[in-house]
Every structure is written in structure tokens, then in C-alpha cells.
Amino acid sequence: MSDYNMSTKCVQSGYTPGNGEPRQIPIVQSTTFKYATSEDMGKLFDLEASGYFYTRLQNPTNDMVAAKICDMEGGTAAMLTSSGQAANFYAIFNIANCGDHVVACSTIYGGTYNLFHVTMRKMGIAFTFVSPDCTQEELEAAFQPNTKAVFGETIANPALTVLDIEKFAKAAHAHGVPLVIDNTFATPVNCRPFEWGCDIVTHSTTKYMDGHGAGVGGAIVDSGRFDWMAHADKFPGLCTPDDSYHGITYAEKFGQGGAFITKCTAQLMRDFGSIQSPQNAFLLNLGLESLHVRMPRHCENALAVARYLKSHPKISFVTYPGLEGDKYYDLAQKYMPNGTCGVVSFGFKGGRTAAETFMKHLKLAAIETHVADARTCTLHPASATHRQMNDQELVAAGITPDLVRFSCGIEDAADLIADIEQALEQV
Ligand SMILES: *Cc1c(COP(=O)(O)O)cnc(C)c1O
């Protein structure tokens, strides 16, 4: 980890060119790498030497960008994945096997919920979902002897709940398992979960990190703080010899700081192959170079929009953790004093019809399933992502039929508010 401040890390970490070398990160557009002898290559396959041999496992461009994200989060090792979905799947599957159990926060991204509740359940991994507002006792009651991890999102997409990181970390550690946090919405610019006891961080880099809607991607970062060997019985994959890698014991050979990411690369990336393309890693890095400049503007615009909506007579509720009086305001102030994210959600006194009319008349804000982009985008879940649900099912899922999700970009706040104002006049 470098000693630089966040802004400097965003711009410069991960790559330091030597004399006469390219100033920008080189895109190593090569599937494979050449060696002088078979013995040289054999050492790589045995994980005896570090180096590149095939881009499905590792690529220099990807590693430079992963190293930047690692530095930003304050971790010891990191890897890129093809998507946020792959990052969350790998992060959990790296430590939970068939027959194991995971405690997850109930307000998580719909794609992650589906991954856990449907797909990973088919793989024999059980999940217990707990409310982010659960008491210490309720959280305790969710653990089982075969629990291997606790999972949550710093700021949940789209529920906008804020995770009490210290509460969840304390419970996880009391049961000898790591806390895994998806830090997509906050980004390390606004929150560094490792500083509050989190052990593994994941990202959908598709969102603010890329920031320009250019490339789907993900990342996993290890804090290096979880002592796998102290709980060796729970984590045989890290603490006993891997037969598919000539009997290497990851936690011994790569230590506390390197075991998790090395195993994840050597086994899961090898076998599932959810790599990020070096081209996309290059684009992601361009996004990272301005993340520290963009995040404050996203938050500033979202707060202005949230305050405007809060006082509007046609609006029934506004949810934004950065807004005074929001249910999660105090937690947000604790964990993200400099700002939360650019996403605001709100509802209409006129119900579903009012929401539909409003959406129809927006001019600047574009209707997209995307969030966390430089350009403002918005979605009415009841008529898009959740359209298969009836009104009762929507309410049960925490999404009222009148709810609109509004992801503030980095345009001028006055223009965003004027757009909202003219659309509300039609309601
Ligand atoms: C979008 C998102 C994901 C999934 O990421 P993809 O890059 O779309 O695969 C996971 N977690 C959160 C919080 C997200 O917003």
C-alpha cells in the first residue's frame, strides 16, 4: 500500500513507467507469453515463480489496474473479473463449498440476491438473509456451525440502506469468518470498509469506477487481515494442500496477505475464466483517474436533487442516505462523512400512474437500467426490471409501484432539477 492520499492513488497507483516507457498503461493484447525453456514455464505452473503465461489467469494490464484498486482500498492483493457478478461469485465461492452456509444482508443488489438465493443454492451453498437493521441477537441467530462468510453492501443498490460495517464485522469475527463487502456504490473514495473491520471487498467496476458506461467489469480486494490459519478447520481450501496445484497450501505459501487472491486466481479464474479484457481494464483505469473528482460532484448533485424533491408537494417520499432526516443518515455520516453516492429514490403521491407520467416527460435524464454513470439515468423498476411482479409482490420486495430510481450524473445540478421540475408539472 502506498502512503499517498486518495486523489494521488486514483491518478498514479498501479503503474510507474521506467525510463522511456509509455506514460499510459500499456494494453497487453496478448493471450500468451513466451519463455526460453520448458523449465522456466514449469515453475510458473507450479506457482514457484511469478510471471505471466496465459491471459485467462493473469495479464499485465489487468494486474496494474487491480494494483491501483488494491491501493485505493488499502488492501494487500486484488484481481479484476469480467463483471461485478463474477467478483461476488468468486469472493464467496473461494471460501464456501457445497454444504456450507453464508449470512447475507437482505438488501443487496437483485443480481447478487439471485446469484446467492437461486444459483449458488443449486451448488449446495445455503444463505440466510438478515435485515441491515437487525439487532446483535438477530444477527447472532443467523450463524450456523458451517457458516463461512458474512456478506453485505456498503450502500445497497437500489434500497440505499447503509451497512453498519462494525456491527457485521464484529459478528463475523466472533464466529471466525470474514466479512465480505460489495463497495460498488460508495467506492473507496467515500468509504474504505477495511478501516472498519471488513476483510474482503468486491466491486462492480461497471458503475462509478468506470463511470462512463464503457465497460462491464468487477474487482476483488483482500485486506490481508483475516487469519485463515487461525480458523484452518473452516477453510480447508486455503489451509490444506491443493491437489490441483501440486499440493500447495495457499495460506502457508502466500501468507495472510496473498492466499485469498492467489487461490481465487489459480483455481476459480483457471476453471471459470471470467476474465476482464485488457482493453476494458485500460478503459476502467481511465475512469479511475478521475474517480476522486467525479464522486463529490455525483454526491453534490444527488443531495441537491434529494432536497428539491423532499419539499415538492407531489412527492410522497425521498430516500437518500446523504439527506438530513434519512433513516440511514447517521450511519452514512459515520462511515461516509464526505458523501455517499449519486443515487436517489423517491415516490409520488399520485402513485404508479404519476411515476409513469413523470418518466415520459424527462428530457435530460435517460431511461436506462444502468446507474452510477457520468450521465444522469433513471428507472421506474415497476415497469422495467420488476415488471413481472404485481403490486403486492413489489411492496414485499421493498419497491413500491410508484418508486423511481434516479442516478445523478455529473452535469449541472440546476439543469437536473429543471428537468425534474418540468416533468413534475406534467404529473
Ligand atoms: C451492478 C452491481 C453488481 C453487478 O455488477 P455487474 O458489473 O453488472 O455484473 C453487483 N453489485 C452491485 C452493488 C451493483 O450495483
Coordinates of C-alpha atoms and ligand atoms in Angstrom, one line a residue:
M1 CA 0.0 0.0 0.0
S2 CA 1.4 3.4 -0.9
D3 CA 1.3 6.4 1.5
Y4 CA -0.2 8.7 -1.0
N5 CA -3.6 10.3 -0.4
M6 CA -6.7 9.0 -2.3
S7 CA -6.6 11.5 -5.2
T8 CA -3.0 10.7 -5.9
K9 CA -3.7 6.9 -5.8
C10 CA -6.6 7.3 -8.2
V11 CA -4.3 9.0 -10.7
Q12 CA -1.0 7.3 -10.3
S13 CA -1.2 4.0 -8.4
G14 CA -0.6 0.6 -10.1
Y15 CA 1.8 1.7 -12.8
T16 CA 5.1 3.6 -12.6
P17 CA 6.8 3.7 -16.0
G18 CA 10.6 3.4 -16.3
N19 CA 12.9 5.5 -18.4
G20 CA 11.5 5.8 -22.0
E21 CA 8.4 3.6 -21.2
P22 CA 4.9 4.6 -22.1
R23 CA 3.3 7.2 -19.8
Q24 CA -0.1 5.5 -20.1
I25 CA -0.7 1.9 -19.0
P26 CA 0.2 -0.4 -22.0
I27 CA -2.7 -2.6 -23.2
V28 CA -1.0 -6.1 -23.4
Q29 CA -3.2 -7.5 -26.1
S30 CA -1.8 -11.0 -25.9
T31 CA -3.3 -14.3 -24.9
T32 CA 0.0 -15.8 -24.2
F33 CA 3.6 -15.2 -23.1
K34 CA 6.9 -16.6 -24.4
Y35 CA 9.6 -18.5 -22.4
A36 CA 13.1 -19.7 -23.2
T37 CA 12.8 -23.1 -21.6
S38 CA 10.1 -25.5 -20.5
E39 CA 11.7 -25.4 -17.1
D40 CA 11.0 -21.7 -16.8
M41 CA 7.4 -22.2 -17.7
G42 CA 7.1 -25.2 -15.4
K43 CA 8.0 -23.0 -12.4
L44 CA 5.0 -20.8 -13.3
F45 CA 2.7 -23.7 -13.4
D46 CA 3.9 -24.9 -10.0
L47 CA 3.4 -21.3 -8.6
E48 CA 7.1 -21.4 -7.8
A49 CA 7.9 -18.3 -9.8
S50 CA 5.5 -15.4 -10.6
G51 CA 5.0 -14.4 -14.2
Y52 CA 2.5 -14.5 -17.0
F53 CA 1.7 -17.4 -19.2
Y54 CA -1.9 -17.2 -20.2
T55 CA -4.3 -14.2 -20.0
R56 CA -7.1 -16.4 -18.7
L57 CA -5.1 -16.5 -15.4
Q58 CA -3.3 -13.2 -15.4
N59 CA -2.5 -10.3 -17.7
P60 CA -0.1 -7.4 -17.0
T61 CA -2.6 -4.6 -17.9
N62 CA -5.3 -6.2 -15.7
D63 CA -2.8 -6.6 -12.8
M64 CA -1.7 -2.9 -13.0
V65 CA -5.4 -1.8 -12.7
A66 CA -6.1 -4.3 -10.0
A67 CA -3.0 -3.0 -8.1
K68 CA -4.4 0.6 -8.3
I69 CA -7.8 -0.6 -6.9
C70 CA -5.9 -2.5 -4.2
D71 CA -4.0 0.6 -3.2
M72 CA -7.2 2.7 -3.2
E73 CA -8.9 0.2 -0.8
G74 CA -5.8 -0.2 1.3
G75 CA -5.6 -4.0 0.6
T76 CA -2.7 -6.4 0.1
A77 CA -3.8 -8.2 -3.1
A78 CA -6.5 -7.7 -5.8
M79 CA -7.8 -9.1 -9.0
L80 CA -10.1 -8.0 -11.8
T81 CA -13.0 -10.0 -13.0
S82 CA -15.3 -9.8 -16.1
S83 CA -18.2 -8.3 -14.1
G84 CA -19.4 -7.5 -10.6
Q85 CA -21.4 -10.7 -10.7
A86 CA -18.2 -12.7 -11.2
A87 CA -16.5 -10.8 -8.4
N88 CA -19.2 -11.6 -5.9
F89 CA -19.5 -15.2 -7.1
Y90 CA -15.7 -15.8 -6.8
A91 CA -15.4 -14.0 -3.5
I92 CA -17.9 -16.3 -1.8
F93 CA -17.1 -19.5 -3.7
N94 CA -13.4 -19.1 -2.9
I95 CA -14.3 -19.9 0.8
A96 CA -17.7 -21.6 0.7
N97 CA -18.3 -25.1 -0.7
C98 CA -21.2 -27.4 -1.2
G99 CA -22.6 -28.0 2.3
D100 CA -21.5 -24.6 3.6
H101 CA -23.6 -21.6 4.7
V102 CA -23.3 -17.8 4.3
V103 CA -25.1 -15.0 6.2
A104 CA -26.1 -12.2 3.8
C105 CA -27.8 -8.8 4.2
S106 CA -31.3 -8.9 2.7
T107 CA -30.9 -5.5 1.0
I108 CA -28.4 -6.4 -1.7
Y109 CA -28.4 -5.9 -5.5
G110 CA -31.0 -8.0 -7.2
G111 CA -28.5 -9.8 -9.3
T112 CA -26.5 -10.8 -6.3
Y113 CA -29.6 -12.0 -4.5
N114 CA -30.4 -14.2 -7.4
L115 CA -26.9 -15.5 -7.6
F116 CA -27.0 -16.4 -3.9
H117 CA -30.6 -17.5 -3.5
V118 CA -31.1 -19.4 -6.8
T119 CA -27.8 -20.3 -8.5
M120 CA -25.4 -20.9 -5.6
R121 CA -28.2 -22.6 -3.7
K122 CA -28.2 -25.2 -6.5
M123 CA -24.5 -25.6 -5.9
G124 CA -25.3 -26.7 -2.3
I125 CA -24.5 -23.4 -0.5
A126 CA -27.2 -22.2 1.8
F127 CA -27.8 -18.5 2.6
T128 CA -29.6 -16.8 5.5
F129 CA -30.7 -13.3 4.8
V130 CA -30.8 -10.7 7.6
S131 CA -32.2 -7.2 7.7
P132 CA -29.5 -4.5 7.7
D133 CA -31.4 -3.2 10.8
C134 CA -31.2 -6.5 12.7
T135 CA -30.2 -6.5 16.3
Q136 CA -27.0 -8.1 17.5
E137 CA -29.1 -11.0 18.8
E138 CA -30.9 -11.5 15.4
L139 CA -27.6 -11.4 13.6
E140 CA -26.1 -13.9 16.1
A141 CA -29.0 -16.3 15.5
A142 CA -28.3 -16.3 11.7
F143 CA -25.0 -18.1 12.1
Q144 CA -24.6 -21.9 11.8
P145 CA -21.6 -24.2 12.5
N146 CA -21.0 -24.3 8.8
T147 CA -21.2 -20.6 8.2
K148 CA -18.1 -19.4 6.1
A149 CA -18.7 -15.7 5.4
V150 CA -20.9 -12.7 6.0
F151 CA -21.9 -10.5 3.0
G152 CA -23.4 -7.0 2.6
E153 CA -23.2 -3.8 0.5
T154 CA -21.8 -0.5 1.9
I155 CA -24.8 1.3 0.3
A156 CA -27.3 -1.2 -1.1
N157 CA -28.4 -0.9 -4.7
P158 CA -31.2 0.0 -5.1
A159 CA -32.5 0.0 -1.5
L160 CA -30.0 2.7 -0.4
T161 CA -29.6 1.2 3.1
V162 CA -26.3 1.7 4.8
L163 CA -24.5 -1.3 6.3
D164 CA -23.4 -0.9 9.9
I165 CA -20.0 -2.3 9.0
E166 CA -18.6 -2.6 12.6
K167 CA -21.7 -4.5 13.7
F168 CA -21.4 -7.0 10.9
A169 CA -17.6 -7.3 11.2
K170 CA -17.8 -7.9 14.9
A171 CA -20.4 -10.7 14.5
A172 CA -18.4 -12.3 11.6
H173 CA -15.2 -12.3 13.6
A174 CA -16.9 -13.7 16.7
H175 CA -17.8 -16.7 14.5
G176 CA -14.3 -17.0 12.9
V177 CA -15.4 -15.9 9.4
P178 CA -14.6 -12.9 7.2
L179 CA -16.9 -10.0 6.3
V180 CA -17.2 -9.5 2.5
I181 CA -18.5 -6.2 1.4
D182 CA -19.6 -5.0 -2.0
N183 CA -18.3 -1.4 -2.0
T184 CA -19.7 -0.5 -5.5
F185 CA -21.9 2.4 -4.6
A186 CA -19.6 4.1 -2.1
T187 CA -16.3 3.5 -3.9
P188 CA -13.1 3.7 -1.9
V189 CA -13.2 7.5 -2.4
N190 CA -16.2 7.7 0.0
C191 CA -15.7 4.6 2.2
R192 CA -12.9 2.2 2.9
P193 CA -14.5 -0.8 4.5
F194 CA -11.2 -2.3 5.6
E195 CA -10.8 0.6 8.1
W196 CA -14.0 -0.6 9.8
G197 CA -13.2 -4.3 10.1
C198 CA -14.2 -5.7 6.7
D199 CA -11.9 -8.4 5.3
I200 CA -12.7 -8.7 1.6
V201 CA -14.1 -6.0 -0.7
T202 CA -15.8 -6.6 -4.1
H203 CA -16.8 -4.1 -6.8
S204 CA -18.9 -3.9 -9.9
T205 CA -16.4 -1.6 -11.6
T206 CA -19.1 -1.1 -14.3
K207 CA -20.5 1.6 -12.1
Y208 CA -18.7 4.7 -10.7
M209 CA -15.1 3.3 -11.1
D210 CA -15.6 3.1 -14.9
G211 CA -18.1 5.9 -14.6
H212 CA -18.7 6.4 -18.4
G213 CA -20.8 3.4 -19.2
A214 CA -18.0 2.0 -21.3
G215 CA -17.1 -1.5 -19.9
V216 CA -18.6 -4.1 -17.6
G217 CA -16.1 -5.3 -15.0
G218 CA -15.5 -6.3 -11.4
A219 CA -12.8 -6.5 -8.8
I220 CA -12.0 -8.3 -5.6
V221 CA -9.6 -6.9 -2.9
D222 CA -8.2 -8.7 0.1
S223 CA -7.4 -6.7 3.3
G224 CA -4.8 -9.3 4.3
R225 CA -6.2 -9.1 7.8
F226 CA -8.1 -12.3 8.1
D227 CA -6.1 -15.1 9.7
W228 CA -7.2 -18.1 7.8
M229 CA -4.8 -20.4 9.6
A230 CA -6.3 -19.5 12.9
H231 CA -9.6 -21.0 11.6
A232 CA -8.0 -23.7 9.4
D233 CA -10.8 -26.2 10.1
K234 CA -13.3 -23.8 8.5
F235 CA -11.2 -23.0 5.4
P236 CA -9.6 -26.3 4.1
G237 CA -9.4 -24.8 0.6
L238 CA -6.9 -22.2 1.9
C239 CA -5.3 -24.1 4.7
T240 CA -4.8 -27.7 3.4
P241 CA -2.8 -28.8 0.3
D242 CA -4.4 -28.2 -3.1
D243 CA -4.1 -31.3 -5.2
S244 CA -4.9 -29.4 -8.4
Y245 CA -1.7 -27.3 -7.7
H246 CA 0.8 -29.9 -6.7
G247 CA 0.0 -29.9 -3.0
I248 CA 0.4 -26.1 -2.4
T249 CA -1.2 -24.8 0.8
Y250 CA -2.2 -21.3 -0.1
A251 CA -2.2 -19.8 3.4
E252 CA 1.3 -21.1 4.1
K253 CA 2.9 -20.4 0.8
F254 CA 1.3 -16.9 0.1
G255 CA 0.6 -15.8 3.7
Q256 CA -2.3 -14.0 5.1
G257 CA -1.9 -11.1 2.6
G258 CA -1.7 -13.2 -0.6
A259 CA -3.5 -16.5 -0.1
F260 CA -7.1 -15.5 -0.9
I261 CA -6.4 -13.8 -4.2
T262 CA -3.8 -16.4 -5.3
K263 CA -6.3 -19.2 -4.7
C264 CA -9.0 -17.3 -6.4
T265 CA -6.9 -16.7 -9.5
A266 CA -5.2 -20.1 -9.6
Q267 CA -8.4 -22.1 -9.1
L268 CA -11.5 -20.1 -9.9
M269 CA -10.1 -17.9 -12.7
R270 CA -8.4 -21.0 -14.2
D271 CA -11.6 -23.1 -14.1
F272 CA -14.3 -20.5 -14.7
G273 CA -12.4 -18.0 -16.8
S274 CA -14.3 -14.8 -16.0
I275 CA -11.5 -12.5 -17.1
Q276 CA -11.7 -8.8 -17.8
S277 CA -10.3 -8.0 -21.3
P278 CA -7.2 -5.9 -21.1
Q279 CA -8.9 -3.3 -23.3
N280 CA -11.7 -2.9 -20.7
A281 CA -9.1 -2.8 -17.9
F282 CA -7.5 0.2 -19.8
L283 CA -10.9 1.9 -20.0
L284 CA -11.5 1.2 -16.4
N285 CA -8.2 2.8 -15.5
L286 CA -9.2 6.0 -17.4
G287 CA -12.3 6.1 -15.2
L288 CA -10.3 5.6 -12.0
E289 CA -8.0 8.5 -12.9
S290 CA -11.0 10.9 -12.3
L291 CA -13.0 9.0 -9.7
H292 CA -12.0 11.3 -6.8
V293 CA -13.1 14.3 -8.9
R294 CA -16.4 12.8 -10.1
M295 CA -17.6 11.3 -6.8
P296 CA -18.0 14.6 -4.9
R297 CA -20.0 16.0 -7.9
H298 CA -22.3 12.9 -8.0
C299 CA -23.0 13.4 -4.3
E300 CA -23.4 17.2 -4.5
N301 CA -26.0 16.8 -7.4
A302 CA -27.8 14.0 -5.6
L303 CA -28.1 16.0 -2.4
A304 CA -29.4 19.0 -4.3
V305 CA -32.0 16.8 -6.2
A306 CA -33.0 15.0 -2.9
R307 CA -33.5 18.3 -1.1
Y308 CA -35.6 19.7 -4.0
L309 CA -37.8 16.6 -4.1
K310 CA -38.2 16.5 -0.4
S311 CA -40.0 19.8 -0.4
H312 CA -42.1 19.1 -3.5
P313 CA -45.8 18.8 -2.9
K314 CA -46.3 15.9 -5.5
I315 CA -43.5 13.7 -3.9
S316 CA -44.5 11.2 -1.2
F317 CA -41.0 10.1 -0.1
V318 CA -37.3 10.6 -0.8
T319 CA -34.7 8.1 0.1
Y320 CA -31.1 9.3 0.1
P321 CA -28.6 8.4 2.9
G322 CA -26.9 11.7 2.5
L323 CA -30.1 13.6 3.2
E324 CA -30.7 15.0 6.7
G325 CA -33.5 13.0 8.3
D326 CA -33.0 9.9 6.2
K327 CA -33.3 6.7 8.1
Y328 CA -29.6 5.9 7.4
Y329 CA -28.3 9.5 7.7
D330 CA -26.4 8.9 11.0
L331 CA -24.8 5.6 9.7
A332 CA -23.8 7.4 6.5
Q333 CA -22.3 10.3 8.5
K334 CA -20.2 7.7 10.4
Y335 CA -19.0 5.7 7.5
M336 CA -19.1 8.2 4.7
P337 CA -18.7 11.7 6.1
N338 CA -17.6 13.1 2.7
G339 CA -20.6 11.8 0.7
T340 CA -22.4 8.6 -0.1
C341 CA -23.4 8.1 -3.8
G342 CA -25.3 9.8 -6.6
V343 CA -28.4 7.6 -6.5
V344 CA -31.7 8.9 -5.0
S345 CA -35.0 7.1 -5.0
F346 CA -38.4 8.7 -4.5
G347 CA -42.2 8.1 -4.8
F348 CA -45.2 10.0 -6.0
K349 CA -48.4 11.0 -4.1
G350 CA -50.2 10.1 -7.4
G351 CA -48.8 6.5 -7.3
R352 CA -47.8 4.4 -10.2
T353 CA -49.5 6.5 -12.9
A354 CA -47.8 9.6 -11.6
A355 CA -44.4 7.8 -11.8
E356 CA -45.1 6.7 -15.4
T357 CA -46.1 10.2 -16.5
F358 CA -43.1 11.7 -14.8
M359 CA -40.7 9.3 -16.6
K360 CA -42.3 10.1 -20.0
H361 CA -41.6 13.8 -19.7
L362 CA -37.9 13.7 -18.6
K363 CA -35.6 15.2 -21.3
L364 CA -32.1 15.2 -19.8
A365 CA -32.3 12.1 -17.6
A366 CA -32.3 9.0 -19.7
I367 CA -34.2 5.8 -19.0
E368 CA -31.7 3.1 -18.5
T369 CA -31.2 0.0 -16.3
H370 CA -27.7 1.4 -15.6
V371 CA -26.7 3.5 -12.6
A372 CA -23.6 5.4 -11.5
D373 CA -22.8 6.9 -14.8
A374 CA -21.4 10.4 -15.6
R375 CA -24.8 11.0 -17.4
T376 CA -27.9 11.1 -15.4
C377 CA -30.0 8.0 -15.8
T378 CA -33.3 6.9 -14.2
L379 CA -35.5 3.8 -14.0
H380 CA -39.1 3.0 -12.9
P381 CA -38.5 -0.6 -11.6
A382 CA -42.2 -1.4 -11.5
S383 CA -42.4 -1.0 -15.3
A384 CA -38.9 -2.3 -16.1
T385 CA -36.7 -4.5 -14.0
H386 CA -39.5 -5.7 -11.7
R387 CA -42.4 -5.7 -14.2
Q388 CA -43.2 -9.4 -13.7
M389 CA -44.3 -8.6 -10.1
N390 CA -47.7 -7.4 -9.1
D391 CA -48.2 -4.5 -6.7
Q392 CA -48.2 -6.8 -3.6
E393 CA -45.1 -8.6 -4.6
L394 CA -43.4 -5.2 -5.3
V395 CA -44.2 -3.9 -1.8
A396 CA -42.8 -7.2 -0.3
A397 CA -39.6 -6.6 -2.3
G398 CA -39.3 -3.1 -0.8
I399 CA -40.1 -1.5 -4.2
T400 CA -43.4 0.4 -4.2
P401 CA -45.1 0.7 -7.6
D402 CA -44.5 4.5 -7.6
L403 CA -40.8 4.3 -6.8
V404 CA -38.3 5.9 -9.3
R405 CA -34.6 5.4 -9.0
F406 CA -32.7 8.5 -10.1
S407 CA -28.9 8.2 -10.6
C408 CA -27.5 11.7 -10.7
G409 CA -24.6 12.2 -13.1
I410 CA -22.0 15.0 -13.0
E411 CA -24.0 17.5 -15.1
D412 CA -25.1 20.9 -13.6
A413 CA -27.5 20.3 -10.7
A414 CA -29.6 23.3 -11.8
D415 CA -30.2 21.6 -15.1
L416 CA -31.1 18.3 -13.5
I417 CA -33.6 20.0 -11.1
A418 CA -35.1 22.0 -14.0
D419 CA -35.7 18.7 -15.9
I420 CA -37.3 17.1 -12.9
E421 CA -39.4 20.3 -12.3
Q422 CA -40.8 20.4 -15.9
A423 CA -41.6 16.6 -15.8
L424 CA -43.3 17.0 -12.4
E425 CA -45.5 19.8 -13.9
Q426 CA -47.0 17.2 -16.2
V427 CA -47.9 14.9 -13.3
Ligands
LIG1 C1 -24.3 -3.7 -10.8 C2 -24.0 -4.3 -9.5 C3 -23.5 -5.6 -9.4 C4 -23.3 -6.5 -10.6 O1 -22.3 -6.0 -11.4 P1 -22.1 -6.2 -13.0 O2 -20.9 -5.5 -13.3 O3 -23.4 -5.7 -13.6 O4 -22.0 -7.7 -13.1 C5 -23.1 -6.1 -8.1 N1 -23.3 -5.3 -7.0 C6 -23.8 -4.1 -7.1 C7 -23.9 -3.3 -5.8 C8 -24.1 -3.5 -8.3 O5 -24.6 -2.2 -8.3

